[in-house]
PDB file of C-alpha atoms in Angstrom:
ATOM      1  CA  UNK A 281     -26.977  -5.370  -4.330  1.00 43.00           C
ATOM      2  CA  UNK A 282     -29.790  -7.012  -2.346  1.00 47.00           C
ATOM      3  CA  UNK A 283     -27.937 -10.551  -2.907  1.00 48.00           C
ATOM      4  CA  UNK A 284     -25.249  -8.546  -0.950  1.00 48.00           C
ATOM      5  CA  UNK A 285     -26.883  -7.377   1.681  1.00 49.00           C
ATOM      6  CA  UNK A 286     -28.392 -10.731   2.553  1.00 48.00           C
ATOM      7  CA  UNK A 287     -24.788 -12.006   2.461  1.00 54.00           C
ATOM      8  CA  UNK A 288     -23.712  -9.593   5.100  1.00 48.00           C
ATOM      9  CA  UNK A 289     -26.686 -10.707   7.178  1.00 48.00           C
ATOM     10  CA  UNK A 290     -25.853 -13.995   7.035  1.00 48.00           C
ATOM     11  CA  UNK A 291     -22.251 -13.351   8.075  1.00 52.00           C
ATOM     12  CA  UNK A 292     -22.875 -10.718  11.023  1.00 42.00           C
ATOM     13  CA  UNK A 293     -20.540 -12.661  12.938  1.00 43.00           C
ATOM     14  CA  UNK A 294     -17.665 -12.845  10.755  1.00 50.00           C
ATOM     15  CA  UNK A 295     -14.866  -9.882  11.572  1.00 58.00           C
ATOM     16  CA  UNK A 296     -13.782  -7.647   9.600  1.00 67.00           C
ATOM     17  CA  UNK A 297     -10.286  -6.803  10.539  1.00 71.00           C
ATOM     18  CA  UNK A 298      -9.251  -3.484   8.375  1.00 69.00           C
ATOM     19  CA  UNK A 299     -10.987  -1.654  11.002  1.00 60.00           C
ATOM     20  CA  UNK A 300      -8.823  -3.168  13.826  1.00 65.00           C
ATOM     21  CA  UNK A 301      -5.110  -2.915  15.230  1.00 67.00           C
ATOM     22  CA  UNK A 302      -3.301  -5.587  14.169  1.00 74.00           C
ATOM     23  CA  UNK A 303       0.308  -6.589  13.689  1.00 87.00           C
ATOM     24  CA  UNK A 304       0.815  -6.538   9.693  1.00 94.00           C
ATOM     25  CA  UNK A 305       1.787  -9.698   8.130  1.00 96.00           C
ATOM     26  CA  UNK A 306       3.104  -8.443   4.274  1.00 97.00           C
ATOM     27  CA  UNK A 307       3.820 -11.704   1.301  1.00 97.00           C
ATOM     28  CA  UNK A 308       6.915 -12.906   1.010  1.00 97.00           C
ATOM     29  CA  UNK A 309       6.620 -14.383  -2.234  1.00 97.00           C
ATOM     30  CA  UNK A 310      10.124 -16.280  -2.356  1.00 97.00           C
ATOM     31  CA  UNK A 311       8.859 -17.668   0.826  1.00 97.00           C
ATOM     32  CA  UNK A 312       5.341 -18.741  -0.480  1.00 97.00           C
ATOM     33  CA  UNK A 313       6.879 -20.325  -3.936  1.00 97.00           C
ATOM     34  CA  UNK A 314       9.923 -21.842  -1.687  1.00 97.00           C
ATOM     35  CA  UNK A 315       7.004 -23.939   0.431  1.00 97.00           C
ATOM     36  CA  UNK A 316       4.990 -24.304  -2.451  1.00 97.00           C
ATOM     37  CA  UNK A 317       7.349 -26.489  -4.195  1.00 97.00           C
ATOM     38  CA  UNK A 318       9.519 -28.323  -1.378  1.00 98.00           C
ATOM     39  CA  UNK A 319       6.212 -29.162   0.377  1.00 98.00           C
ATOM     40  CA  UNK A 320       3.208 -29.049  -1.942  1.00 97.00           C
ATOM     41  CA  UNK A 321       1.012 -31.566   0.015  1.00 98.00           C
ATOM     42  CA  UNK A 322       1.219 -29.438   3.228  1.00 97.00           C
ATOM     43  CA  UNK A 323      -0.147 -26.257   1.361  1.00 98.00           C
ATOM     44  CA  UNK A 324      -2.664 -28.411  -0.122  1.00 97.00           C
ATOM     45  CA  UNK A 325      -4.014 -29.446   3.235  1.00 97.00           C
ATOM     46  CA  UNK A 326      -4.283 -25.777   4.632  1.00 97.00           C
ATOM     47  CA  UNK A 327      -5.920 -24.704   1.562  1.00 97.00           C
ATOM     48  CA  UNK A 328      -8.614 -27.549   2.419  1.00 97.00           C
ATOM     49  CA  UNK A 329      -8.663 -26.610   6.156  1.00 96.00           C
ATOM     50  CA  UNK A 330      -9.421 -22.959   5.085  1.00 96.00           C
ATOM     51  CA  UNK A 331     -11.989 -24.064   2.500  1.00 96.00           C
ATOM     52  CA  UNK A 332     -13.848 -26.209   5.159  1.00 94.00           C
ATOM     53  CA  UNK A 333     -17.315 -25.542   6.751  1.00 90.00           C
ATOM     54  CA  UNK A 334     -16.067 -26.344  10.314  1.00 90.00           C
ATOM     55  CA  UNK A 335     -12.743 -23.907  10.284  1.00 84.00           C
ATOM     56  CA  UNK A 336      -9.902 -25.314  11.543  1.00 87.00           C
ATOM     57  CA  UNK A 337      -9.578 -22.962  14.911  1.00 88.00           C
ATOM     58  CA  UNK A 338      -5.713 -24.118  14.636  1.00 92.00           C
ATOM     59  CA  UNK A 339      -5.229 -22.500  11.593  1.00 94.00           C
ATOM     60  CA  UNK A 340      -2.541 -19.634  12.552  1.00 95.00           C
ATOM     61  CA  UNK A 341      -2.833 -16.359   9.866  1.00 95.00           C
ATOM     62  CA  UNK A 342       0.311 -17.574   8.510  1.00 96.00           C
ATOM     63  CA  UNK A 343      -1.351 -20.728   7.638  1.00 97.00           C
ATOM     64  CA  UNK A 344      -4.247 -19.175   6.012  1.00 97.00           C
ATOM     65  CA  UNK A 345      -1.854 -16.543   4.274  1.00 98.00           C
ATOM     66  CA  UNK A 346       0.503 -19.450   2.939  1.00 98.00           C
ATOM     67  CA  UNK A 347      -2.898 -21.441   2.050  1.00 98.00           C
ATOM     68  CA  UNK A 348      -4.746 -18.650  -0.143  1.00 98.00           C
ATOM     69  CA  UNK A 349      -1.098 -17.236  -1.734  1.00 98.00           C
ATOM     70  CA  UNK A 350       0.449 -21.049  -2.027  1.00 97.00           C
ATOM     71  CA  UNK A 351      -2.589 -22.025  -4.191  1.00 97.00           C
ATOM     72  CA  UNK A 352      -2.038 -19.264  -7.193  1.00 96.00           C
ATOM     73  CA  UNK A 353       1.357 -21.254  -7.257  1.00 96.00           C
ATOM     74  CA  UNK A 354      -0.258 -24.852  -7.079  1.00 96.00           C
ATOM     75  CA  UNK A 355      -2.671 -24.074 -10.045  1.00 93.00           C
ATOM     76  CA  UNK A 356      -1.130 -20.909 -11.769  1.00 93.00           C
ATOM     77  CA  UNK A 357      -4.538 -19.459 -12.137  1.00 90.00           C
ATOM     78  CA  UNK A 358      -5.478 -22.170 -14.689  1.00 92.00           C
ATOM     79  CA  UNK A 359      -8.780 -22.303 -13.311  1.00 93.00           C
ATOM     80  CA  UNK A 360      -8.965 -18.345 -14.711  1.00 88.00           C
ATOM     81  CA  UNK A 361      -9.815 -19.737 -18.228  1.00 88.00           C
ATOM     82  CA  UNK A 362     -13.727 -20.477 -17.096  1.00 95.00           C
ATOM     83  CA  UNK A 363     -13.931 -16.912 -16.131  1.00 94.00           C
ATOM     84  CA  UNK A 364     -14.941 -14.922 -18.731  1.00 93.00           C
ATOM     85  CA  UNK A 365     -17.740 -18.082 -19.633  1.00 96.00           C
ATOM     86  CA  UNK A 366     -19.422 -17.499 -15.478  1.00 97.00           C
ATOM     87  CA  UNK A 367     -19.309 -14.083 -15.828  1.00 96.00           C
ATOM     88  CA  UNK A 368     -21.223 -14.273 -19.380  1.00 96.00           C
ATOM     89  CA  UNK A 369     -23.461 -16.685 -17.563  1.00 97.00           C
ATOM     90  CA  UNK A 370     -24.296 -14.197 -14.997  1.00 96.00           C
ATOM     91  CA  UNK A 371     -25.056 -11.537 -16.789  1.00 96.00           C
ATOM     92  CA  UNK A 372     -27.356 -13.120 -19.325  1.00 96.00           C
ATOM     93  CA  UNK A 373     -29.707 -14.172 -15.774  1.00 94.00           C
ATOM     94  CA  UNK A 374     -28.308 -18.276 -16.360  1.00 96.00           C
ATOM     95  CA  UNK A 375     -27.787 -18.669 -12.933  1.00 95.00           C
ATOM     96  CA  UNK A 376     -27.627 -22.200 -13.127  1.00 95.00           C
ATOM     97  CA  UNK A 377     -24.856 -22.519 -15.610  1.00 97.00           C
ATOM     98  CA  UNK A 378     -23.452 -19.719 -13.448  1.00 97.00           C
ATOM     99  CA  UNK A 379     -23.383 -21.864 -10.769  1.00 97.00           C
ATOM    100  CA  UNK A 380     -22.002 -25.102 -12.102  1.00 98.00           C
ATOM    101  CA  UNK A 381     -18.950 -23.013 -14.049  1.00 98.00           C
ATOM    102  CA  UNK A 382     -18.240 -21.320 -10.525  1.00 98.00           C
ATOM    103  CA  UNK A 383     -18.502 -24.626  -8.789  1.00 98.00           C
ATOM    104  CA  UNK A 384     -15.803 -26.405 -11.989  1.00 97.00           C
ATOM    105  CA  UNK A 385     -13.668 -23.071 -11.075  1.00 97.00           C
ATOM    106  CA  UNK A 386     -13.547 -23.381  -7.439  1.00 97.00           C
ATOM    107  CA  UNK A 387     -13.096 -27.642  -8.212  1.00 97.00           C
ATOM    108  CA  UNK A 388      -9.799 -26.388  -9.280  1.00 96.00           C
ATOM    109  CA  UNK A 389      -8.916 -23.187  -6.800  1.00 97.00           C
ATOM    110  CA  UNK A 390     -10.863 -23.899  -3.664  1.00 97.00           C
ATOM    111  CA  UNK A 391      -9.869 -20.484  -2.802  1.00 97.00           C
ATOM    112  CA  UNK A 392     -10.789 -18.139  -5.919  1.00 97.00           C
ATOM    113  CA  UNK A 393     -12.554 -14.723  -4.728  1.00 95.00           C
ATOM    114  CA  UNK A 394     -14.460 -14.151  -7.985  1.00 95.00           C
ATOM    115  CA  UNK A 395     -15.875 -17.778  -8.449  1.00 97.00           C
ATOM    116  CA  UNK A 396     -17.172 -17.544  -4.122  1.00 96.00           C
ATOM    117  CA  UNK A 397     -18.579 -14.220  -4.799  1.00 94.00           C
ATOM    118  CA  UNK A 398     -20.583 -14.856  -8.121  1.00 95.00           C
ATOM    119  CA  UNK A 399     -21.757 -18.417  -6.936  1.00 95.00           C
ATOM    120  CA  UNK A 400     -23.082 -16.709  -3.608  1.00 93.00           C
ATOM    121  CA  UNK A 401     -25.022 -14.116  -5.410  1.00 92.00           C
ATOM    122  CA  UNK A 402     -26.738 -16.693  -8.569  1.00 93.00           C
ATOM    123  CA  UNK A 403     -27.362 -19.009  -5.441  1.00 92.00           C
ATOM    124  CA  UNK A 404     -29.558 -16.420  -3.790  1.00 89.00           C
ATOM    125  CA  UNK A 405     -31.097 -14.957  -6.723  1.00 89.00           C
ATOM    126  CA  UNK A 406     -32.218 -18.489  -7.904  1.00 90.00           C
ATOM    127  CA  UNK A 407     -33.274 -19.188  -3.749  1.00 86.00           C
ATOM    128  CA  UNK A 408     -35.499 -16.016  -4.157  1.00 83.00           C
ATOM    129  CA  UNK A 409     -37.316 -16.944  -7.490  1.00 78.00           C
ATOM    130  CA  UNK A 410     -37.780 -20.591  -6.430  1.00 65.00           C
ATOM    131  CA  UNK A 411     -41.202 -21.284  -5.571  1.00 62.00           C
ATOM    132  CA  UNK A 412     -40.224 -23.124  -2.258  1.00 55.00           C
ATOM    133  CA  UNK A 413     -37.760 -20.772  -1.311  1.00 63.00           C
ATOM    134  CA  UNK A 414     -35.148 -23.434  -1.742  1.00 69.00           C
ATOM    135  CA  UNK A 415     -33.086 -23.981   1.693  1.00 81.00           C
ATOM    136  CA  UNK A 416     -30.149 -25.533   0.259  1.00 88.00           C
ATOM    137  CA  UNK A 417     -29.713 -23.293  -2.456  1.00 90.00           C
ATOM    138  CA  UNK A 418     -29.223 -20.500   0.553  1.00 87.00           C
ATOM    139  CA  UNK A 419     -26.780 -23.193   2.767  1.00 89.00           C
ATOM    140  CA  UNK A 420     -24.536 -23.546  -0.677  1.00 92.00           C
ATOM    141  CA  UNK A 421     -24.429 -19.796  -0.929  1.00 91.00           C
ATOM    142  CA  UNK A 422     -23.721 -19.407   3.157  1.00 89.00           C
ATOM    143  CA  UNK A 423     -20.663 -21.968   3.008  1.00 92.00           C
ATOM    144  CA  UNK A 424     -18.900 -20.062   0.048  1.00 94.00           C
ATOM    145  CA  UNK A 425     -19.796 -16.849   1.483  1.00 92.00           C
ATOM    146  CA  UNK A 426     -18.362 -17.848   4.781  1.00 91.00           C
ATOM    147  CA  UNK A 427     -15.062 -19.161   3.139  1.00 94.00           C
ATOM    148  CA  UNK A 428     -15.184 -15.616   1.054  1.00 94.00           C
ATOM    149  CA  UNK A 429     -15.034 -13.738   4.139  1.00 92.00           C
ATOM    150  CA  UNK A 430     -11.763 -15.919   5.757  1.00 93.00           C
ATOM    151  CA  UNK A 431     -10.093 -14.651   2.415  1.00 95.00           C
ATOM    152  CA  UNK A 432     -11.058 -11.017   2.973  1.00 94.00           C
ATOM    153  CA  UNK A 433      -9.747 -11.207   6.120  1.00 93.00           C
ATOM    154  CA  UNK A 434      -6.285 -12.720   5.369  1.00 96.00           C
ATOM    155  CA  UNK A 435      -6.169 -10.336   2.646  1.00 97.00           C
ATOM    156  CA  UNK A 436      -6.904  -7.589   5.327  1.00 95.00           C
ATOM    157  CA  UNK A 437      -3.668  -8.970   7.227  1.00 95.00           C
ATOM    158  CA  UNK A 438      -1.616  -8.366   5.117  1.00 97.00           C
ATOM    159  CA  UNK A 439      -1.455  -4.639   4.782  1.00 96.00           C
ATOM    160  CA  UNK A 440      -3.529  -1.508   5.514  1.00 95.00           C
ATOM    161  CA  UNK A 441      -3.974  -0.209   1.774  1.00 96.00           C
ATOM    162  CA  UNK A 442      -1.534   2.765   2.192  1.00 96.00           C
ATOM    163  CA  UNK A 443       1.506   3.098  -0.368  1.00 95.00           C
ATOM    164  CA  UNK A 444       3.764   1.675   2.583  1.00 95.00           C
ATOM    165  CA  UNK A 445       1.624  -1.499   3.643  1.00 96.00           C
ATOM    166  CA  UNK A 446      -0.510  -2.357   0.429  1.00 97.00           C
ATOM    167  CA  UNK A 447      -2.785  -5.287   0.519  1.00 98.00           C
ATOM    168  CA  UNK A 448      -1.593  -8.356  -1.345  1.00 98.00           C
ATOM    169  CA  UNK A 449      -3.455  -9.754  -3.882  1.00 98.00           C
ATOM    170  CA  UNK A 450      -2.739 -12.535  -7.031  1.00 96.00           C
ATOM    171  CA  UNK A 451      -5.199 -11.304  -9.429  1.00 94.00           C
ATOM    172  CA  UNK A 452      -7.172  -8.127 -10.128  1.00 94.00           C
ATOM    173  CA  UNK A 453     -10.414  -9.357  -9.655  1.00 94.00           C
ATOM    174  CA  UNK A 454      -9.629 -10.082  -5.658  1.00 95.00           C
ATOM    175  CA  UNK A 455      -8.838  -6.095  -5.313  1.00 96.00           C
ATOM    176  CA  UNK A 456     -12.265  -5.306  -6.110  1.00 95.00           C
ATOM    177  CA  UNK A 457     -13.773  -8.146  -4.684  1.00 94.00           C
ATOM    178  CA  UNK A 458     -12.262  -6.797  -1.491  1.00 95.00           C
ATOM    179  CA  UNK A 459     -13.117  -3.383  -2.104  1.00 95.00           C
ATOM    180  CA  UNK A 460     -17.012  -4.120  -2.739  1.00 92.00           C
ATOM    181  CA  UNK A 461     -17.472  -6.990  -0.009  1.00 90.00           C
ATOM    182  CA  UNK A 462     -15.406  -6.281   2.530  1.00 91.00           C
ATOM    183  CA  UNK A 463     -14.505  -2.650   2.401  1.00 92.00           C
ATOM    184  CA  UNK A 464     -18.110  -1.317   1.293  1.00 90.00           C
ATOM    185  CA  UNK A 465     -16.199   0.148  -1.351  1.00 93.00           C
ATOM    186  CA  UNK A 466     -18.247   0.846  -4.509  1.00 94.00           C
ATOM    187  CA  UNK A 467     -16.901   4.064  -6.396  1.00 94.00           C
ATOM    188  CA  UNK A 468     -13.717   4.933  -7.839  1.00 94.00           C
ATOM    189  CA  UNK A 469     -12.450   8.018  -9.995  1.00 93.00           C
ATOM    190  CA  UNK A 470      -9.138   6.211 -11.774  1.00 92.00           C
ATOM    191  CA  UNK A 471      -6.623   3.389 -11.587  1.00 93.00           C
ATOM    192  CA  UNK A 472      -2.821   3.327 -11.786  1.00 94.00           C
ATOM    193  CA  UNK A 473      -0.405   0.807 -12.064  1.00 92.00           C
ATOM    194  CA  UNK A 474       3.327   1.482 -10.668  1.00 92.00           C
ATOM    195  CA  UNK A 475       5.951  -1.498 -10.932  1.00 88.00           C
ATOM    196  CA  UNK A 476       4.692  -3.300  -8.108  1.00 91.00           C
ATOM    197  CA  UNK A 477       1.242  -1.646  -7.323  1.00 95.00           C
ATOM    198  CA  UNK A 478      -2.282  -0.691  -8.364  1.00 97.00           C
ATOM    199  CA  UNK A 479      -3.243   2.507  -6.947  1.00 97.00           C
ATOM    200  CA  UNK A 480      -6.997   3.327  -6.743  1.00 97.00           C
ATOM    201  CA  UNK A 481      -8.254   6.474  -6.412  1.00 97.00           C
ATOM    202  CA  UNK A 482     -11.955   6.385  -4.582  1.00 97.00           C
ATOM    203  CA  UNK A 483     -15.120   8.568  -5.316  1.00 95.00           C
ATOM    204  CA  UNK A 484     -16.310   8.164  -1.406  1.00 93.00           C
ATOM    205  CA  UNK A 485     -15.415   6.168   1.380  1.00 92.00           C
ATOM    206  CA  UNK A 486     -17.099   3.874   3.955  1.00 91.00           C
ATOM    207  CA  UNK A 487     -17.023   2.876   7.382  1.00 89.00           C
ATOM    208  CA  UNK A 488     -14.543   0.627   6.742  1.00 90.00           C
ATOM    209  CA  UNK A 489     -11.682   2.463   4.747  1.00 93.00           C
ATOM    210  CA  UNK A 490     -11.554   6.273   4.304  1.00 93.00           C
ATOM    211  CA  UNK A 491      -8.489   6.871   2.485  1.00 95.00           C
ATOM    212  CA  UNK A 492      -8.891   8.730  -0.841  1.00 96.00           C
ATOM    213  CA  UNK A 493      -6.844   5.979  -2.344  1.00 97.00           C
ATOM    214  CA  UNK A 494      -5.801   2.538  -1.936  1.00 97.00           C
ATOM    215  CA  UNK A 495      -2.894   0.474  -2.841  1.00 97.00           C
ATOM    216  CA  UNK A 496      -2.803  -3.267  -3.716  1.00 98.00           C
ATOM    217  CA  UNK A 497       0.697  -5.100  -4.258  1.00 98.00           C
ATOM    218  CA  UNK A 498       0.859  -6.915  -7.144  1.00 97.00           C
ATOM    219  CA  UNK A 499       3.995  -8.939  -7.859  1.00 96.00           C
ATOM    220  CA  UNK A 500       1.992 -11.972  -8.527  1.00 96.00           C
ATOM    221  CA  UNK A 501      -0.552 -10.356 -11.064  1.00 95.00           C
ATOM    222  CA  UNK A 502       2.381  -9.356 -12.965  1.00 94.00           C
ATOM    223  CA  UNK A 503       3.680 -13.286 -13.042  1.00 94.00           C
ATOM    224  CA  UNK A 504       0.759 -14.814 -14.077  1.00 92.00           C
ATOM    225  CA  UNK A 505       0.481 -12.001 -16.652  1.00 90.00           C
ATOM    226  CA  UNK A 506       3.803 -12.919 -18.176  1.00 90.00           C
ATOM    227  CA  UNK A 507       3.313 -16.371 -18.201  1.00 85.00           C
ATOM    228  CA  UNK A 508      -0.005 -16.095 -20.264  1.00 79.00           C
ATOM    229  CA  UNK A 509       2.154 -14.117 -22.978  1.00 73.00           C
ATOM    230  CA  UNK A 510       4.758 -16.628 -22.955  1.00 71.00           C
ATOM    231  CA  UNK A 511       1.977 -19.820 -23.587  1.00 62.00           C
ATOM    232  CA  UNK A 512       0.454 -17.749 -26.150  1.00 57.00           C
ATOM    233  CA  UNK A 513       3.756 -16.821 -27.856  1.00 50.00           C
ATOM    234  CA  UNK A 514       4.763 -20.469 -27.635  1.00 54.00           C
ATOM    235  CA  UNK A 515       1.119 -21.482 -29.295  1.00 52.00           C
ATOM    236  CA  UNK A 516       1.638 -19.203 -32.222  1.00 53.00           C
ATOM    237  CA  UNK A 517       5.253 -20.877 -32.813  1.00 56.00           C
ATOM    238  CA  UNK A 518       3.848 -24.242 -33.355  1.00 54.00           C
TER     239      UNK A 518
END
């Protein structure tokens, strides 16, 4: 919690949009896959513009939305397989294996929520212990956390969390990745899953989002999901 709260210090300046009016921009997944694979090098580009220190000020939301939902189609996720090993690493206080996993995961997907958020928070916990009060240690942890929050917000674009404009997401880890660090969202009584959403009911709400329950959309989830089955089935055949 206190690696959080020195996150949100450093990033007083980003904006956090939920809070605003804005026009809603929802995933059109045939539209995302279509651009994905007739123009792969373009969506590869944006996702580098959004990943880079110095934003790209050009970058329209469209961009950013076709750059962080085009690269779940570049990679499929693959990079998902070093999860489970960072997350092990973090809990068992190795905060420099932590590190170099999240670092191999985000070598792959630029763009992955979970990998940002758990480097950020091993790099500051490893910047507080050091004797020197390491610098860069706190820079590396700034520049993900700073790429973090453009996600958050072009997650926040597209939808307000009700059952009618849910917030798009491609895995379940980015739902409560959002929830925690960008909706101050930390308690929740149940989860349900309909045929396109997952529906979370909260304890409390915040100052950011206080709806009883909110709604994520995902189509893509389900994919990837399928997709696993299918490798595994086809591993057991041979």
């Amino acid at each position: 919690m206190k690696q959080l709260c020195i996150l949100i210090c450093m990033l007083f300046c980003a904006t956090n949009l939920v809070a605003q009016e804005r026009e809603l921009l929802p995933v059109d997944w045939s539209q995302i896959r279509k651009e994905v694979e007739d123009h792969p090098q373009k969506v590869k580009e944006l996702v580098m513009k959004l990943s880079d220190v110095d934003l790209d000020t050009t970058l329209t939301w469209q961009d950013r939305i076709l750059a962080f939902y085009g690269q779940s189609f570049l990679t499929n996720d693959e990079e998902d397989a070093l999860r489970r090993q960072m997350i092990q690493q973090e809990n068992q206080g190795s905060f420099e294996e932590c590190v170099a996993t999240a670092r191999k995961m985000l070598a792959v997907n630029p763009l992955n929520l979970d990998a940002l958020i758990t480097a950020v928070n091993a790099l500051l916990t490893m910047a507080e212990d050091s004797a020197n009060q390491d610098s860069t240690l706190t820079e590396e942890a700034k520049t993900y956390g700073l790429r973090a929050m453009r996600i958050f917000n072009t997650i926040a674009m597209t939808g307000d969390g009700s059952h009618d404009a849910p917030f798009y997401v491609t895995k379940v880890s980015d739902e409560y990745c959002f929830m925690r660090h960008y909706l101050d969202l930390w308690k929740y009584k149940g989860q349900a899953a309909t045929a396109c959403c997952d529906i979370i009911t909260l304890d409390e709400s915040s100052s950011y989002y206080d709806q009883p329950t909110i709604h994520f959309e995902i189509t893509r989830v389900y994919e990837l999901e399928r997709m696993m089955f299918e490798g595994k089935k086809k591993e057991k055949k041979r």
